[in-house]
């Protein structure tokens, strides 16, 4: 590391041998002195060179010297200490001078503090004296401020009380005056008065019991006046209410929801509404019947129902269809009016019932739950009661004026069909069903009465049979009527189980079929065989075919045994006919063993005659048998009877043939082989059972 300072110091040393940077050069001495000086110089150099220039103090000193830009001269080195000490003395003098100024300032501050302390003491004396003088006034001011705060609190309470419990005259007029409309302001004020009425009960438990009683009484009067106003307004609205208009006023729905809190007034409104709607719907029904409009605003659409009075079934059907349409429309409109907002009306009525103990229906004092749907159905019943009374009168007139059993039964089924629809629409407890069901029963009684009168008039016909043994005319007519009855019944009970349908139709069969079958049986007993069986089979098969078209009327289980019995009897008659026409009847009745044929060997004319008659019968036997059963209308059954009778006939022939063969064999043993002069029965009776079967097939 090089330094200019050391360069300046070393350069004189190098130019002047024996020179020192710390001491001036000395003159030469003798040899001993020269040696000591050399040692001293060496020690000095060693000391300088061994010194550590990394010391901070040395470095700072060197830095200061460097800043002074001193020249390394002898004067500078001699005066350096003096200069430094002089500067130090000057700095100390400046410091002393500055501290003198500070001391002077401190003296002035001390004087000011002393003056302030004196002033504070004086002020404290004045404050103490003032406090003694103003103490009573401050106490009085505190009490006045406390009273002011109490007054302000009371004023706030009064304002809050007035705001909550006092209704202004303008609001009271809106709530109770009939001249003011029922609008949102009315319901808002009414809600507030209800709140006042509820909150006034809290005051009854406080010190202000009298105030609570006064407010409770006042709010009760205001609410009663408001409910009366709302009740009269709803009645006026009901008079002009058009349920056919889909845009029913929301104010009416809200008014009904609020009025429901007074069940008595609400029920009176419903009674008034039901009476008004009953009159309106009755007039509308009469207009639909006659075609005359009630007023110019409600013209009658379509033709008048009475124009189809010449067709009784259509006439009754149109009236029932109109009643059903009116019921559906009425129910939908009332749902919008009473149930469109959920259970709000039900909740209001329930709250009103709880607040009016005298309106509870049971004797135990428990509030009955309100069923909105049930109340709606009851209201619909009341609205349409007038329509259904007119419907009942006109339908009964139709039934009574037409002595037609089929028409009466169709009307009964039609009424039953609509009764099922009204049951699904209004429930089982609907009052309208109490009108429809007796109407159906009345039509059914008229059907039974007409059928019994008809059967009574046919008693003479029950003893007469037709020449062609076809089903009697009264049975044919009864079956045609039964077809109509079954079709009508099938359409009216489409949603009923088969077992119920069977049970429901049994009384009809007893009235519309059993008497005629009994008449056919009476005729059967008067006919000879086989005509009686043919006639019975024709009647039974025709009846079975007609009844088989509908599962609920099928009487196969009851009729089939009778058919089988008559078929068996007719087969026996056919068998007897085969025996008689073929001549085998004589042999079948008289020959049971070979002994009965012994006389035929002496006189075979009888067997020869039978054989000839059999040969004449067989070629046309089948055709003759068909002609014998030609009056049996079921040709399949006739073919089966002929086949069964032919089978029995073949079995009888086989027995006779077997006896003939056995008799010849026995005869051959008796004559001991002399057969030339004997007459053999097999020769005069040559037919075999196989030939008979072929010819009768």
PDB file of C-alpha atoms in Angstrom, residues 287-572:
ATOM      1  CA  UNK A 287    -132.413 -19.287 -20.383  1.00  0.00           C
ATOM      2  CA  UNK A 288    -130.448 -22.268 -21.709  1.00  0.00           C
ATOM      3  CA  UNK A 289    -133.672 -24.298 -21.729  1.00  0.00           C
ATOM      4  CA  UNK A 290    -135.837 -21.722 -23.461  1.00  0.00           C
ATOM      5  CA  UNK A 291    -133.255 -19.693 -25.399  1.00  0.00           C
ATOM      6  CA  UNK A 292    -134.472 -16.420 -23.865  1.00  0.00           C
ATOM      7  CA  UNK A 293    -131.511 -14.366 -22.539  1.00  0.00           C
ATOM      8  CA  UNK A 294    -131.584 -13.064 -18.986  1.00  0.00           C
ATOM      9  CA  UNK A 295    -130.308  -9.676 -20.131  1.00  0.00           C
ATOM     10  CA  UNK A 296    -128.672  -8.110 -23.146  1.00  0.00           C
ATOM     11  CA  UNK A 297    -125.179  -8.508 -21.680  1.00  0.00           C
ATOM     12  CA  UNK A 298    -125.477 -12.289 -21.421  1.00  0.00           C
ATOM     13  CA  UNK A 299    -126.898 -13.715 -24.662  1.00  0.00           C
ATOM     14  CA  UNK A 300    -127.642 -17.436 -24.904  1.00  0.00           C
ATOM     15  CA  UNK A 301    -125.077 -19.324 -26.943  1.00  0.00           C
ATOM     16  CA  UNK A 302    -126.300 -22.238 -29.040  1.00  0.00           C
ATOM     17  CA  UNK A 303    -129.758 -23.672 -29.463  1.00  0.00           C
ATOM     18  CA  UNK A 304    -132.313 -23.890 -26.701  1.00  0.00           C
ATOM     19  CA  UNK A 305    -132.286 -27.256 -24.940  1.00  0.00           C
ATOM     20  CA  UNK A 306    -136.065 -27.577 -25.173  1.00  0.00           C
ATOM     21  CA  UNK A 307    -135.794 -27.710 -28.962  1.00  0.00           C
ATOM     22  CA  UNK A 308    -134.616 -31.309 -28.494  1.00  0.00           C
ATOM     23  CA  UNK A 309    -137.503 -32.212 -26.176  1.00  0.00           C
ATOM     24  CA  UNK A 310    -138.876 -34.521 -28.889  1.00  0.00           C
ATOM     25  CA  UNK A 311    -135.841 -36.719 -28.189  1.00  0.00           C
ATOM     26  CA  UNK A 312    -136.189 -37.405 -24.447  1.00  0.00           C
ATOM     27  CA  UNK A 313    -132.761 -38.978 -24.060  1.00  0.00           C
ATOM     28  CA  UNK A 314    -130.978 -36.088 -25.715  1.00  0.00           C
ATOM     29  CA  UNK A 315    -133.118 -33.633 -23.770  1.00  0.00           C
ATOM     30  CA  UNK A 316    -132.115 -35.115 -20.407  1.00  0.00           C
ATOM     31  CA  UNK A 317    -128.502 -35.536 -21.531  1.00  0.00           C
ATOM     32  CA  UNK A 318    -128.260 -31.875 -22.582  1.00  0.00           C
ATOM     33  CA  UNK A 319    -129.656 -30.725 -19.235  1.00  0.00           C
ATOM     34  CA  UNK A 320    -127.187 -32.883 -17.300  1.00  0.00           C
ATOM     35  CA  UNK A 321    -124.317 -31.723 -19.509  1.00  0.00           C
ATOM     36  CA  UNK A 322    -125.254 -28.078 -18.893  1.00  0.00           C
ATOM     37  CA  UNK A 323    -125.442 -28.720 -15.142  1.00  0.00           C
ATOM     38  CA  UNK A 324    -122.036 -30.406 -15.198  1.00  0.00           C
ATOM     39  CA  UNK A 325    -120.474 -27.570 -17.183  1.00  0.00           C
ATOM     40  CA  UNK A 326    -121.978 -25.003 -14.820  1.00  0.00           C
ATOM     41  CA  UNK A 327    -120.719 -26.951 -11.797  1.00  0.00           C
ATOM     42  CA  UNK A 328    -117.166 -27.120 -13.141  1.00  0.00           C
ATOM     43  CA  UNK A 329    -117.172 -23.417 -14.029  1.00  0.00           C
ATOM     44  CA  UNK A 330    -118.643 -22.470 -10.663  1.00  0.00           C
ATOM     45  CA  UNK A 331    -116.111 -24.541  -8.767  1.00  0.00           C
ATOM     46  CA  UNK A 332    -113.163 -23.134 -10.710  1.00  0.00           C
ATOM     47  CA  UNK A 333    -114.398 -19.576 -10.180  1.00  0.00           C
ATOM     48  CA  UNK A 334    -114.920 -20.152  -6.457  1.00  0.00           C
ATOM     49  CA  UNK A 335    -111.462 -21.702  -6.179  1.00  0.00           C
ATOM     50  CA  UNK A 336    -110.016 -18.494  -7.621  1.00  0.00           C
ATOM     51  CA  UNK A 337    -112.165 -16.478  -5.243  1.00  0.00           C
ATOM     52  CA  UNK A 338    -111.668 -18.440  -2.018  1.00  0.00           C
ATOM     53  CA  UNK A 339    -108.663 -20.785  -2.327  1.00  0.00           C
ATOM     54  CA  UNK A 340    -106.315 -19.107  -4.811  1.00  0.00           C
ATOM     55  CA  UNK A 341    -104.194 -17.712  -1.970  1.00  0.00           C
ATOM     56  CA  UNK A 342    -103.614 -21.021  -0.238  1.00  0.00           C
ATOM     57  CA  UNK A 343    -104.946 -21.552   3.269  1.00  0.00           C
ATOM     58  CA  UNK A 344    -105.170 -17.873   4.208  1.00  0.00           C
ATOM     59  CA  UNK A 345    -108.972 -17.913   4.507  1.00  0.00           C
ATOM     60  CA  UNK A 346    -108.850 -21.175   6.458  1.00  0.00           C
ATOM     61  CA  UNK A 347    -106.291 -19.687   8.845  1.00  0.00           C
ATOM     62  CA  UNK A 348    -108.375 -16.540   9.257  1.00  0.00           C
ATOM     63  CA  UNK A 349    -111.529 -18.539   9.956  1.00  0.00           C
ATOM     64  CA  UNK A 350    -109.663 -20.716  12.430  1.00  0.00           C
ATOM     65  CA  UNK A 351    -108.394 -17.610  14.212  1.00  0.00           C
ATOM     66  CA  UNK A 352    -111.915 -16.160  14.198  1.00  0.00           C
ATOM     67  CA  UNK A 353    -113.398 -19.365  15.627  1.00  0.00           C
ATOM     68  CA  UNK A 354    -110.851 -19.307  18.419  1.00  0.00           C
ATOM     69  CA  UNK A 355    -111.681 -15.661  19.147  1.00  0.00           C
ATOM     70  CA  UNK A 356    -115.459 -16.312  19.101  1.00  0.00           C
ATOM     71  CA  UNK A 357    -116.185 -19.177  21.505  1.00  0.00           C
ATOM     72  CA  UNK A 358    -119.919 -18.929  20.799  1.00  0.00           C
ATOM     73  CA  UNK A 359    -119.317 -19.876  17.153  1.00  0.00           C
ATOM     74  CA  UNK A 360    -117.911 -23.311  18.003  1.00  0.00           C
ATOM     75  CA  UNK A 361    -120.078 -26.159  16.826  1.00  0.00           C
ATOM     76  CA  UNK A 362    -119.360 -28.866  19.384  1.00  0.00           C
ATOM     77  CA  UNK A 363    -120.313 -28.888  23.018  1.00  0.00           C
ATOM     78  CA  UNK A 364    -116.847 -29.505  24.414  1.00  0.00           C
ATOM     79  CA  UNK A 365    -115.578 -26.048  23.534  1.00  0.00           C
ATOM     80  CA  UNK A 366    -112.815 -27.207  21.173  1.00  0.00           C
ATOM     81  CA  UNK A 367    -112.398 -25.236  17.964  1.00  0.00           C
ATOM     82  CA  UNK A 368    -113.263 -27.368  14.965  1.00  0.00           C
ATOM     83  CA  UNK A 369    -110.686 -27.311  12.156  1.00  0.00           C
ATOM     84  CA  UNK A 370    -111.849 -25.534   9.020  1.00  0.00           C
ATOM     85  CA  UNK A 371    -111.735 -27.558   5.795  1.00  0.00           C
ATOM     86  CA  UNK A 372    -111.525 -25.131   2.876  1.00  0.00           C
ATOM     87  CA  UNK A 373    -112.209 -27.735   0.173  1.00  0.00           C
ATOM     88  CA  UNK A 374    -115.236 -29.079   2.001  1.00  0.00           C
ATOM     89  CA  UNK A 375    -116.617 -25.561   2.486  1.00  0.00           C
ATOM     90  CA  UNK A 376    -116.019 -24.853  -1.208  1.00  0.00           C
ATOM     91  CA  UNK A 377    -117.934 -27.990  -2.241  1.00  0.00           C
ATOM     92  CA  UNK A 378    -120.796 -27.094   0.082  1.00  0.00           C
ATOM     93  CA  UNK A 379    -120.950 -23.608  -1.422  1.00  0.00           C
ATOM     94  CA  UNK A 380    -121.059 -25.078  -4.936  1.00  0.00           C
ATOM     95  CA  UNK A 381    -123.883 -27.378  -3.789  1.00  0.00           C
ATOM     96  CA  UNK A 382    -125.883 -24.419  -2.553  1.00  0.00           C
ATOM     97  CA  UNK A 383    -125.216 -22.385  -5.704  1.00  0.00           C
ATOM     98  CA  UNK A 384    -126.503 -25.169  -7.970  1.00  0.00           C
ATOM     99  CA  UNK A 385    -129.356 -26.402  -5.786  1.00  0.00           C
ATOM    100  CA  UNK A 386    -131.939 -24.451  -7.816  1.00  0.00           C
ATOM    101  CA  UNK A 387    -130.582 -25.787 -11.112  1.00  0.00           C
ATOM    102  CA  UNK A 388    -130.741 -29.373  -9.918  1.00  0.00           C
ATOM    103  CA  UNK A 389    -134.266 -28.946  -8.585  1.00  0.00           C
ATOM    104  CA  UNK A 390    -135.408 -27.820 -12.022  1.00  0.00           C
ATOM    105  CA  UNK A 391    -133.411 -30.646 -13.583  1.00  0.00           C
ATOM    106  CA  UNK A 392    -135.076 -33.188 -11.311  1.00  0.00           C
ATOM    107  CA  UNK A 393    -138.579 -31.906 -12.052  1.00  0.00           C
ATOM    108  CA  UNK A 394    -138.083 -31.947 -15.806  1.00  0.00           C
ATOM    109  CA  UNK A 395    -136.401 -35.355 -15.810  1.00  0.00           C
ATOM    110  CA  UNK A 396    -139.170 -36.884 -13.704  1.00  0.00           C
ATOM    111  CA  UNK A 397    -141.701 -35.364 -16.090  1.00  0.00           C
ATOM    112  CA  UNK A 398    -139.894 -36.967 -19.041  1.00  0.00           C
ATOM    113  CA  UNK A 399    -139.884 -40.375 -17.346  1.00  0.00           C
ATOM    114  CA  UNK A 400    -143.536 -40.169 -16.346  1.00  0.00           C
ATOM    115  CA  UNK A 401    -144.744 -38.877 -19.702  1.00  0.00           C
ATOM    116  CA  UNK A 402    -143.005 -41.662 -21.658  1.00  0.00           C
ATOM    117  CA  UNK A 403    -144.036 -45.141 -20.594  1.00  0.00           C
ATOM    118  CA  UNK A 404    -140.925 -46.622 -22.107  1.00  0.00           C
ATOM    119  CA  UNK A 405    -138.899 -49.020 -19.979  1.00  0.00           C
ATOM    120  CA  UNK A 406    -135.826 -48.644 -22.170  1.00  0.00           C
ATOM    121  CA  UNK A 407    -135.937 -44.857 -21.937  1.00  0.00           C
ATOM    122  CA  UNK A 408    -136.418 -44.971 -18.169  1.00  0.00           C
ATOM    123  CA  UNK A 409    -133.455 -47.307 -17.783  1.00  0.00           C
ATOM    124  CA  UNK A 410    -131.255 -45.196 -20.071  1.00  0.00           C
ATOM    125  CA  UNK A 411    -132.114 -42.109 -18.062  1.00  0.00           C
ATOM    126  CA  UNK A 412    -131.334 -43.965 -14.837  1.00  0.00           C
ATOM    127  CA  UNK A 413    -127.935 -45.031 -16.169  1.00  0.00           C
ATOM    128  CA  UNK A 414    -127.240 -41.556 -17.518  1.00  0.00           C
ATOM    129  CA  UNK A 415    -128.056 -39.999 -14.160  1.00  0.00           C
ATOM    130  CA  UNK A 416    -125.869 -42.596 -12.423  1.00  0.00           C
ATOM    131  CA  UNK A 417    -123.034 -41.791 -14.811  1.00  0.00           C
ATOM    132  CA  UNK A 418    -123.232 -38.085 -14.019  1.00  0.00           C
ATOM    133  CA  UNK A 419    -123.611 -38.895 -10.323  1.00  0.00           C
ATOM    134  CA  UNK A 420    -120.210 -40.594 -10.509  1.00  0.00           C
ATOM    135  CA  UNK A 421    -118.745 -37.517 -12.197  1.00  0.00           C
ATOM    136  CA  UNK A 422    -120.206 -35.209  -9.551  1.00  0.00           C
ATOM    137  CA  UNK A 423    -118.893 -37.531  -6.843  1.00  0.00           C
ATOM    138  CA  UNK A 424    -115.351 -37.140  -8.173  1.00  0.00           C
ATOM    139  CA  UNK A 425    -115.878 -33.405  -8.496  1.00  0.00           C
ATOM    140  CA  UNK A 426    -117.615 -32.561  -5.199  1.00  0.00           C
ATOM    141  CA  UNK A 427    -117.120 -35.608  -2.975  1.00  0.00           C
ATOM    142  CA  UNK A 428    -119.414 -38.285  -1.593  1.00  0.00           C
ATOM    143  CA  UNK A 429    -121.147 -35.917   0.820  1.00  0.00           C
ATOM    144  CA  UNK A 430    -122.320 -33.502  -1.873  1.00  0.00           C
ATOM    145  CA  UNK A 431    -125.925 -32.380  -1.500  1.00  0.00           C
ATOM    146  CA  UNK A 432    -126.347 -32.530  -5.276  1.00  0.00           C
ATOM    147  CA  UNK A 433    -125.958 -36.300  -5.101  1.00  0.00           C
ATOM    148  CA  UNK A 434    -128.974 -36.378  -2.794  1.00  0.00           C
ATOM    149  CA  UNK A 435    -130.936 -35.058  -5.778  1.00  0.00           C
ATOM    150  CA  UNK A 436    -129.344 -37.171  -8.518  1.00  0.00           C
ATOM    151  CA  UNK A 437    -129.431 -40.537  -6.758  1.00  0.00           C
ATOM    152  CA  UNK A 438    -133.166 -40.413  -5.903  1.00  0.00           C
ATOM    153  CA  UNK A 439    -133.747 -39.284  -9.487  1.00  0.00           C
ATOM    154  CA  UNK A 440    -131.892 -42.362 -10.735  1.00  0.00           C
ATOM    155  CA  UNK A 441    -133.834 -44.575  -8.337  1.00  0.00           C
ATOM    156  CA  UNK A 442    -137.094 -43.014  -9.504  1.00  0.00           C
ATOM    157  CA  UNK A 443    -136.235 -43.720 -13.147  1.00  0.00           C
ATOM    158  CA  UNK A 444    -135.274 -47.277 -12.214  1.00  0.00           C
ATOM    159  CA  UNK A 445    -138.573 -47.762 -10.396  1.00  0.00           C
ATOM    160  CA  UNK A 446    -140.378 -46.501 -13.482  1.00  0.00           C
ATOM    161  CA  UNK A 447    -138.401 -49.029 -15.528  1.00  0.00           C
ATOM    162  CA  UNK A 448    -139.423 -51.881 -13.223  1.00  0.00           C
ATOM    163  CA  UNK A 449    -143.038 -50.760 -13.156  1.00  0.00           C
ATOM    164  CA  UNK A 450    -143.186 -50.495 -16.943  1.00  0.00           C
ATOM    165  CA  UNK A 451    -141.547 -53.890 -17.384  1.00  0.00           C
ATOM    166  CA  UNK A 452    -143.962 -55.538 -14.962  1.00  0.00           C
ATOM    167  CA  UNK A 453    -146.935 -53.948 -16.698  1.00  0.00           C
ATOM    168  CA  UNK A 454    -145.554 -55.179 -20.006  1.00  0.00           C
ATOM    169  CA  UNK A 455    -145.123 -58.700 -18.624  1.00  0.00           C
ATOM    170  CA  UNK A 456    -148.661 -58.621 -17.233  1.00  0.00           C
ATOM    171  CA  UNK A 457    -150.012 -57.652 -20.651  1.00  0.00           C
ATOM    172  CA  UNK A 458    -148.157 -60.588 -22.234  1.00  0.00           C
ATOM    173  CA  UNK A 459    -149.670 -63.290 -20.020  1.00  0.00           C
ATOM    174  CA  UNK A 460    -151.908 -64.474 -22.857  1.00  0.00           C
ATOM    175  CA  UNK A 461    -148.926 -64.654 -25.216  1.00  0.00           C
ATOM    176  CA  UNK A 462    -147.068 -66.856 -22.736  1.00  0.00           C
ATOM    177  CA  UNK A 463    -149.450 -69.696 -23.609  1.00  0.00           C
ATOM    178  CA  UNK A 464    -149.069 -69.455 -27.407  1.00  0.00           C
ATOM    179  CA  UNK A 465    -146.252 -70.893 -29.476  1.00  0.00           C
ATOM    180  CA  UNK A 466    -145.204 -70.226 -33.026  1.00  0.00           C
ATOM    181  CA  UNK A 467    -145.642 -72.776 -35.780  1.00  0.00           C
ATOM    182  CA  UNK A 468    -141.968 -72.705 -36.746  1.00  0.00           C
ATOM    183  CA  UNK A 469    -140.863 -73.219 -33.119  1.00  0.00           C
ATOM    184  CA  UNK A 470    -138.754 -70.056 -33.365  1.00  0.00           C
ATOM    185  CA  UNK A 471    -138.247 -67.974 -30.205  1.00  0.00           C
ATOM    186  CA  UNK A 472    -141.456 -66.291 -29.182  1.00  0.00           C
ATOM    187  CA  UNK A 473    -141.998 -62.760 -30.358  1.00  0.00           C
ATOM    188  CA  UNK A 474    -142.116 -61.478 -26.802  1.00  0.00           C
ATOM    189  CA  UNK A 475    -138.697 -63.069 -26.135  1.00  0.00           C
ATOM    190  CA  UNK A 476    -137.249 -61.586 -29.325  1.00  0.00           C
ATOM    191  CA  UNK A 477    -138.543 -58.170 -28.309  1.00  0.00           C
ATOM    192  CA  UNK A 478    -137.203 -58.678 -24.790  1.00  0.00           C
ATOM    193  CA  UNK A 479    -133.761 -59.598 -26.129  1.00  0.00           C
ATOM    194  CA  UNK A 480    -133.721 -56.550 -28.380  1.00  0.00           C
ATOM    195  CA  UNK A 481    -134.635 -54.430 -25.393  1.00  0.00           C
ATOM    196  CA  UNK A 482    -131.973 -56.185 -23.354  1.00  0.00           C
ATOM    197  CA  UNK A 483    -129.337 -55.321 -25.956  1.00  0.00           C
ATOM    198  CA  UNK A 484    -130.176 -51.661 -25.547  1.00  0.00           C
ATOM    199  CA  UNK A 485    -130.151 -51.978 -21.755  1.00  0.00           C
ATOM    200  CA  UNK A 486    -126.790 -53.751 -21.723  1.00  0.00           C
ATOM    201  CA  UNK A 487    -125.224 -51.161 -24.008  1.00  0.00           C
ATOM    202  CA  UNK A 488    -126.519 -48.365 -21.817  1.00  0.00           C
ATOM    203  CA  UNK A 489    -125.312 -50.098 -18.650  1.00  0.00           C
ATOM    204  CA  UNK A 490    -121.895 -50.808 -20.154  1.00  0.00           C
ATOM    205  CA  UNK A 491    -121.267 -47.132 -20.939  1.00  0.00           C
ATOM    206  CA  UNK A 492    -122.456 -45.944 -17.527  1.00  0.00           C
ATOM    207  CA  UNK A 493    -120.241 -48.245 -15.405  1.00  0.00           C
ATOM    208  CA  UNK A 494    -117.033 -48.237 -17.430  1.00  0.00           C
ATOM    209  CA  UNK A 495    -114.818 -47.592 -14.384  1.00  0.00           C
ATOM    210  CA  UNK A 496    -116.351 -50.256 -12.123  1.00  0.00           C
ATOM    211  CA  UNK A 497    -114.909 -53.711 -11.469  1.00  0.00           C
ATOM    212  CA  UNK A 498    -116.435 -56.724 -13.229  1.00  0.00           C
ATOM    213  CA  UNK A 499    -117.811 -58.208 -10.006  1.00  0.00           C
ATOM    214  CA  UNK A 500    -119.619 -54.971  -9.179  1.00  0.00           C
ATOM    215  CA  UNK A 501    -120.939 -54.699 -12.720  1.00  0.00           C
ATOM    216  CA  UNK A 502    -122.295 -58.258 -12.549  1.00  0.00           C
ATOM    217  CA  UNK A 503    -124.019 -57.567  -9.223  1.00  0.00           C
ATOM    218  CA  UNK A 504    -125.415 -54.297 -10.512  1.00  0.00           C
ATOM    219  CA  UNK A 505    -126.960 -55.857 -13.627  1.00  0.00           C
ATOM    220  CA  UNK A 506    -128.569 -58.863 -11.961  1.00  0.00           C
ATOM    221  CA  UNK A 507    -131.722 -56.941 -10.919  1.00  0.00           C
ATOM    222  CA  UNK A 508    -132.125 -55.789 -14.525  1.00  0.00           C
ATOM    223  CA  UNK A 509    -131.973 -59.361 -15.777  1.00  0.00           C
ATOM    224  CA  UNK A 510    -134.561 -60.354 -13.213  1.00  0.00           C
ATOM    225  CA  UNK A 511    -136.929 -57.687 -14.522  1.00  0.00           C
ATOM    226  CA  UNK A 512    -136.143 -57.680 -18.244  1.00  0.00           C
ATOM    227  CA  UNK A 513    -135.356 -61.359 -18.941  1.00  0.00           C
ATOM    228  CA  UNK A 514    -136.492 -63.812 -16.287  1.00  0.00           C
ATOM    229  CA  UNK A 515    -140.271 -63.274 -16.806  1.00  0.00           C
ATOM    230  CA  UNK A 516    -139.899 -63.882 -20.546  1.00  0.00           C
ATOM    231  CA  UNK A 517    -137.803 -67.014 -20.028  1.00  0.00           C
ATOM    232  CA  UNK A 518    -140.487 -68.199 -17.620  1.00  0.00           C
ATOM    233  CA  UNK A 519    -143.078 -67.587 -20.360  1.00  0.00           C
ATOM    234  CA  UNK A 520    -140.988 -69.650 -22.776  1.00  0.00           C
ATOM    235  CA  UNK A 521    -140.790 -72.469 -20.235  1.00  0.00           C
ATOM    236  CA  UNK A 522    -144.570 -72.300 -19.882  1.00  0.00           C
ATOM    237  CA  UNK A 523    -144.941 -72.704 -23.644  1.00  0.00           C
ATOM    238  CA  UNK A 524    -142.411 -75.548 -23.586  1.00  0.00           C
ATOM    239  CA  UNK A 525    -144.515 -77.499 -21.117  1.00  0.00           C
ATOM    240  CA  UNK A 526    -147.501 -77.213 -23.468  1.00  0.00           C
ATOM    241  CA  UNK A 527    -145.666 -78.592 -26.527  1.00  0.00           C
ATOM    242  CA  UNK A 528    -145.079 -82.203 -27.405  1.00  0.00           C
ATOM    243  CA  UNK A 529    -141.682 -83.742 -27.760  1.00  0.00           C
ATOM    244  CA  UNK A 530    -139.461 -83.114 -29.634  1.00  0.00           C
ATOM    245  CA  UNK A 531    -141.029 -79.743 -30.497  1.00  0.00           C
ATOM    246  CA  UNK A 532    -140.813 -78.662 -26.871  1.00  0.00           C
ATOM    247  CA  UNK A 533    -137.067 -79.298 -26.812  1.00  0.00           C
ATOM    248  CA  UNK A 534    -136.522 -77.589 -30.161  1.00  0.00           C
ATOM    249  CA  UNK A 535    -138.453 -74.530 -29.002  1.00  0.00           C
ATOM    250  CA  UNK A 536    -136.641 -74.458 -25.659  1.00  0.00           C
ATOM    251  CA  UNK A 537    -133.242 -74.759 -27.349  1.00  0.00           C
ATOM    252  CA  UNK A 538    -134.078 -71.987 -29.803  1.00  0.00           C
ATOM    253  CA  UNK A 539    -135.068 -69.688 -26.938  1.00  0.00           C
ATOM    254  CA  UNK A 540    -132.129 -70.575 -24.689  1.00  0.00           C
ATOM    255  CA  UNK A 541    -129.528 -70.329 -27.449  1.00  0.00           C
ATOM    256  CA  UNK A 542    -130.852 -66.963 -28.605  1.00  0.00           C
ATOM    257  CA  UNK A 543    -130.750 -65.715 -25.011  1.00  0.00           C
ATOM    258  CA  UNK A 544    -127.226 -67.037 -24.454  1.00  0.00           C
ATOM    259  CA  UNK A 545    -125.977 -65.419 -27.640  1.00  0.00           C
ATOM    260  CA  UNK A 546    -127.387 -62.017 -26.711  1.00  0.00           C
ATOM    261  CA  UNK A 547    -126.125 -62.136 -23.121  1.00  0.00           C
ATOM    262  CA  UNK A 548    -122.691 -63.385 -24.163  1.00  0.00           C
ATOM    263  CA  UNK A 549    -121.932 -60.072 -25.877  1.00  0.00           C
ATOM    264  CA  UNK A 550    -121.261 -58.477 -22.461  1.00  0.00           C
ATOM    265  CA  UNK A 551    -119.250 -60.130 -19.716  1.00  0.00           C
ATOM    266  CA  UNK A 552    -121.350 -58.629 -16.912  1.00  0.00           C
ATOM    267  CA  UNK A 553    -124.556 -60.133 -18.399  1.00  0.00           C
ATOM    268  CA  UNK A 554    -123.182 -63.526 -19.428  1.00  0.00           C
ATOM    269  CA  UNK A 555    -125.434 -66.285 -18.031  1.00  0.00           C
ATOM    270  CA  UNK A 556    -123.680 -69.247 -19.606  1.00  0.00           C
ATOM    271  CA  UNK A 557    -123.240 -71.016 -16.285  1.00  0.00           C
ATOM    272  CA  UNK A 558    -126.976 -70.843 -15.608  1.00  0.00           C
ATOM    273  CA  UNK A 559    -128.213 -71.507 -19.157  1.00  0.00           C
ATOM    274  CA  UNK A 560    -125.762 -74.205 -20.239  1.00  0.00           C
ATOM    275  CA  UNK A 561    -127.146 -76.958 -17.936  1.00  0.00           C
ATOM    276  CA  UNK A 562    -130.624 -76.305 -19.325  1.00  0.00           C
ATOM    277  CA  UNK A 563    -129.297 -76.359 -22.884  1.00  0.00           C
ATOM    278  CA  UNK A 564    -127.442 -79.610 -22.218  1.00  0.00           C
ATOM    279  CA  UNK A 565    -130.564 -81.186 -20.722  1.00  0.00           C
ATOM    280  CA  UNK A 566    -132.731 -80.238 -23.707  1.00  0.00           C
ATOM    281  CA  UNK A 567    -129.989 -81.337 -26.088  1.00  0.00           C
ATOM    282  CA  UNK A 568    -129.855 -84.724 -24.396  1.00  0.00           C
ATOM    283  CA  UNK A 569    -133.622 -85.062 -24.536  1.00  0.00           C
ATOM    284  CA  UNK A 570    -133.655 -84.054 -28.190  1.00  0.00           C
ATOM    285  CA  UNK A 571    -130.887 -86.568 -28.902  1.00  0.00           C
ATOM    286  CA  UNK A 572    -133.035 -89.285 -27.341  1.00  0.00           C
TER     287      UNK A 572
END
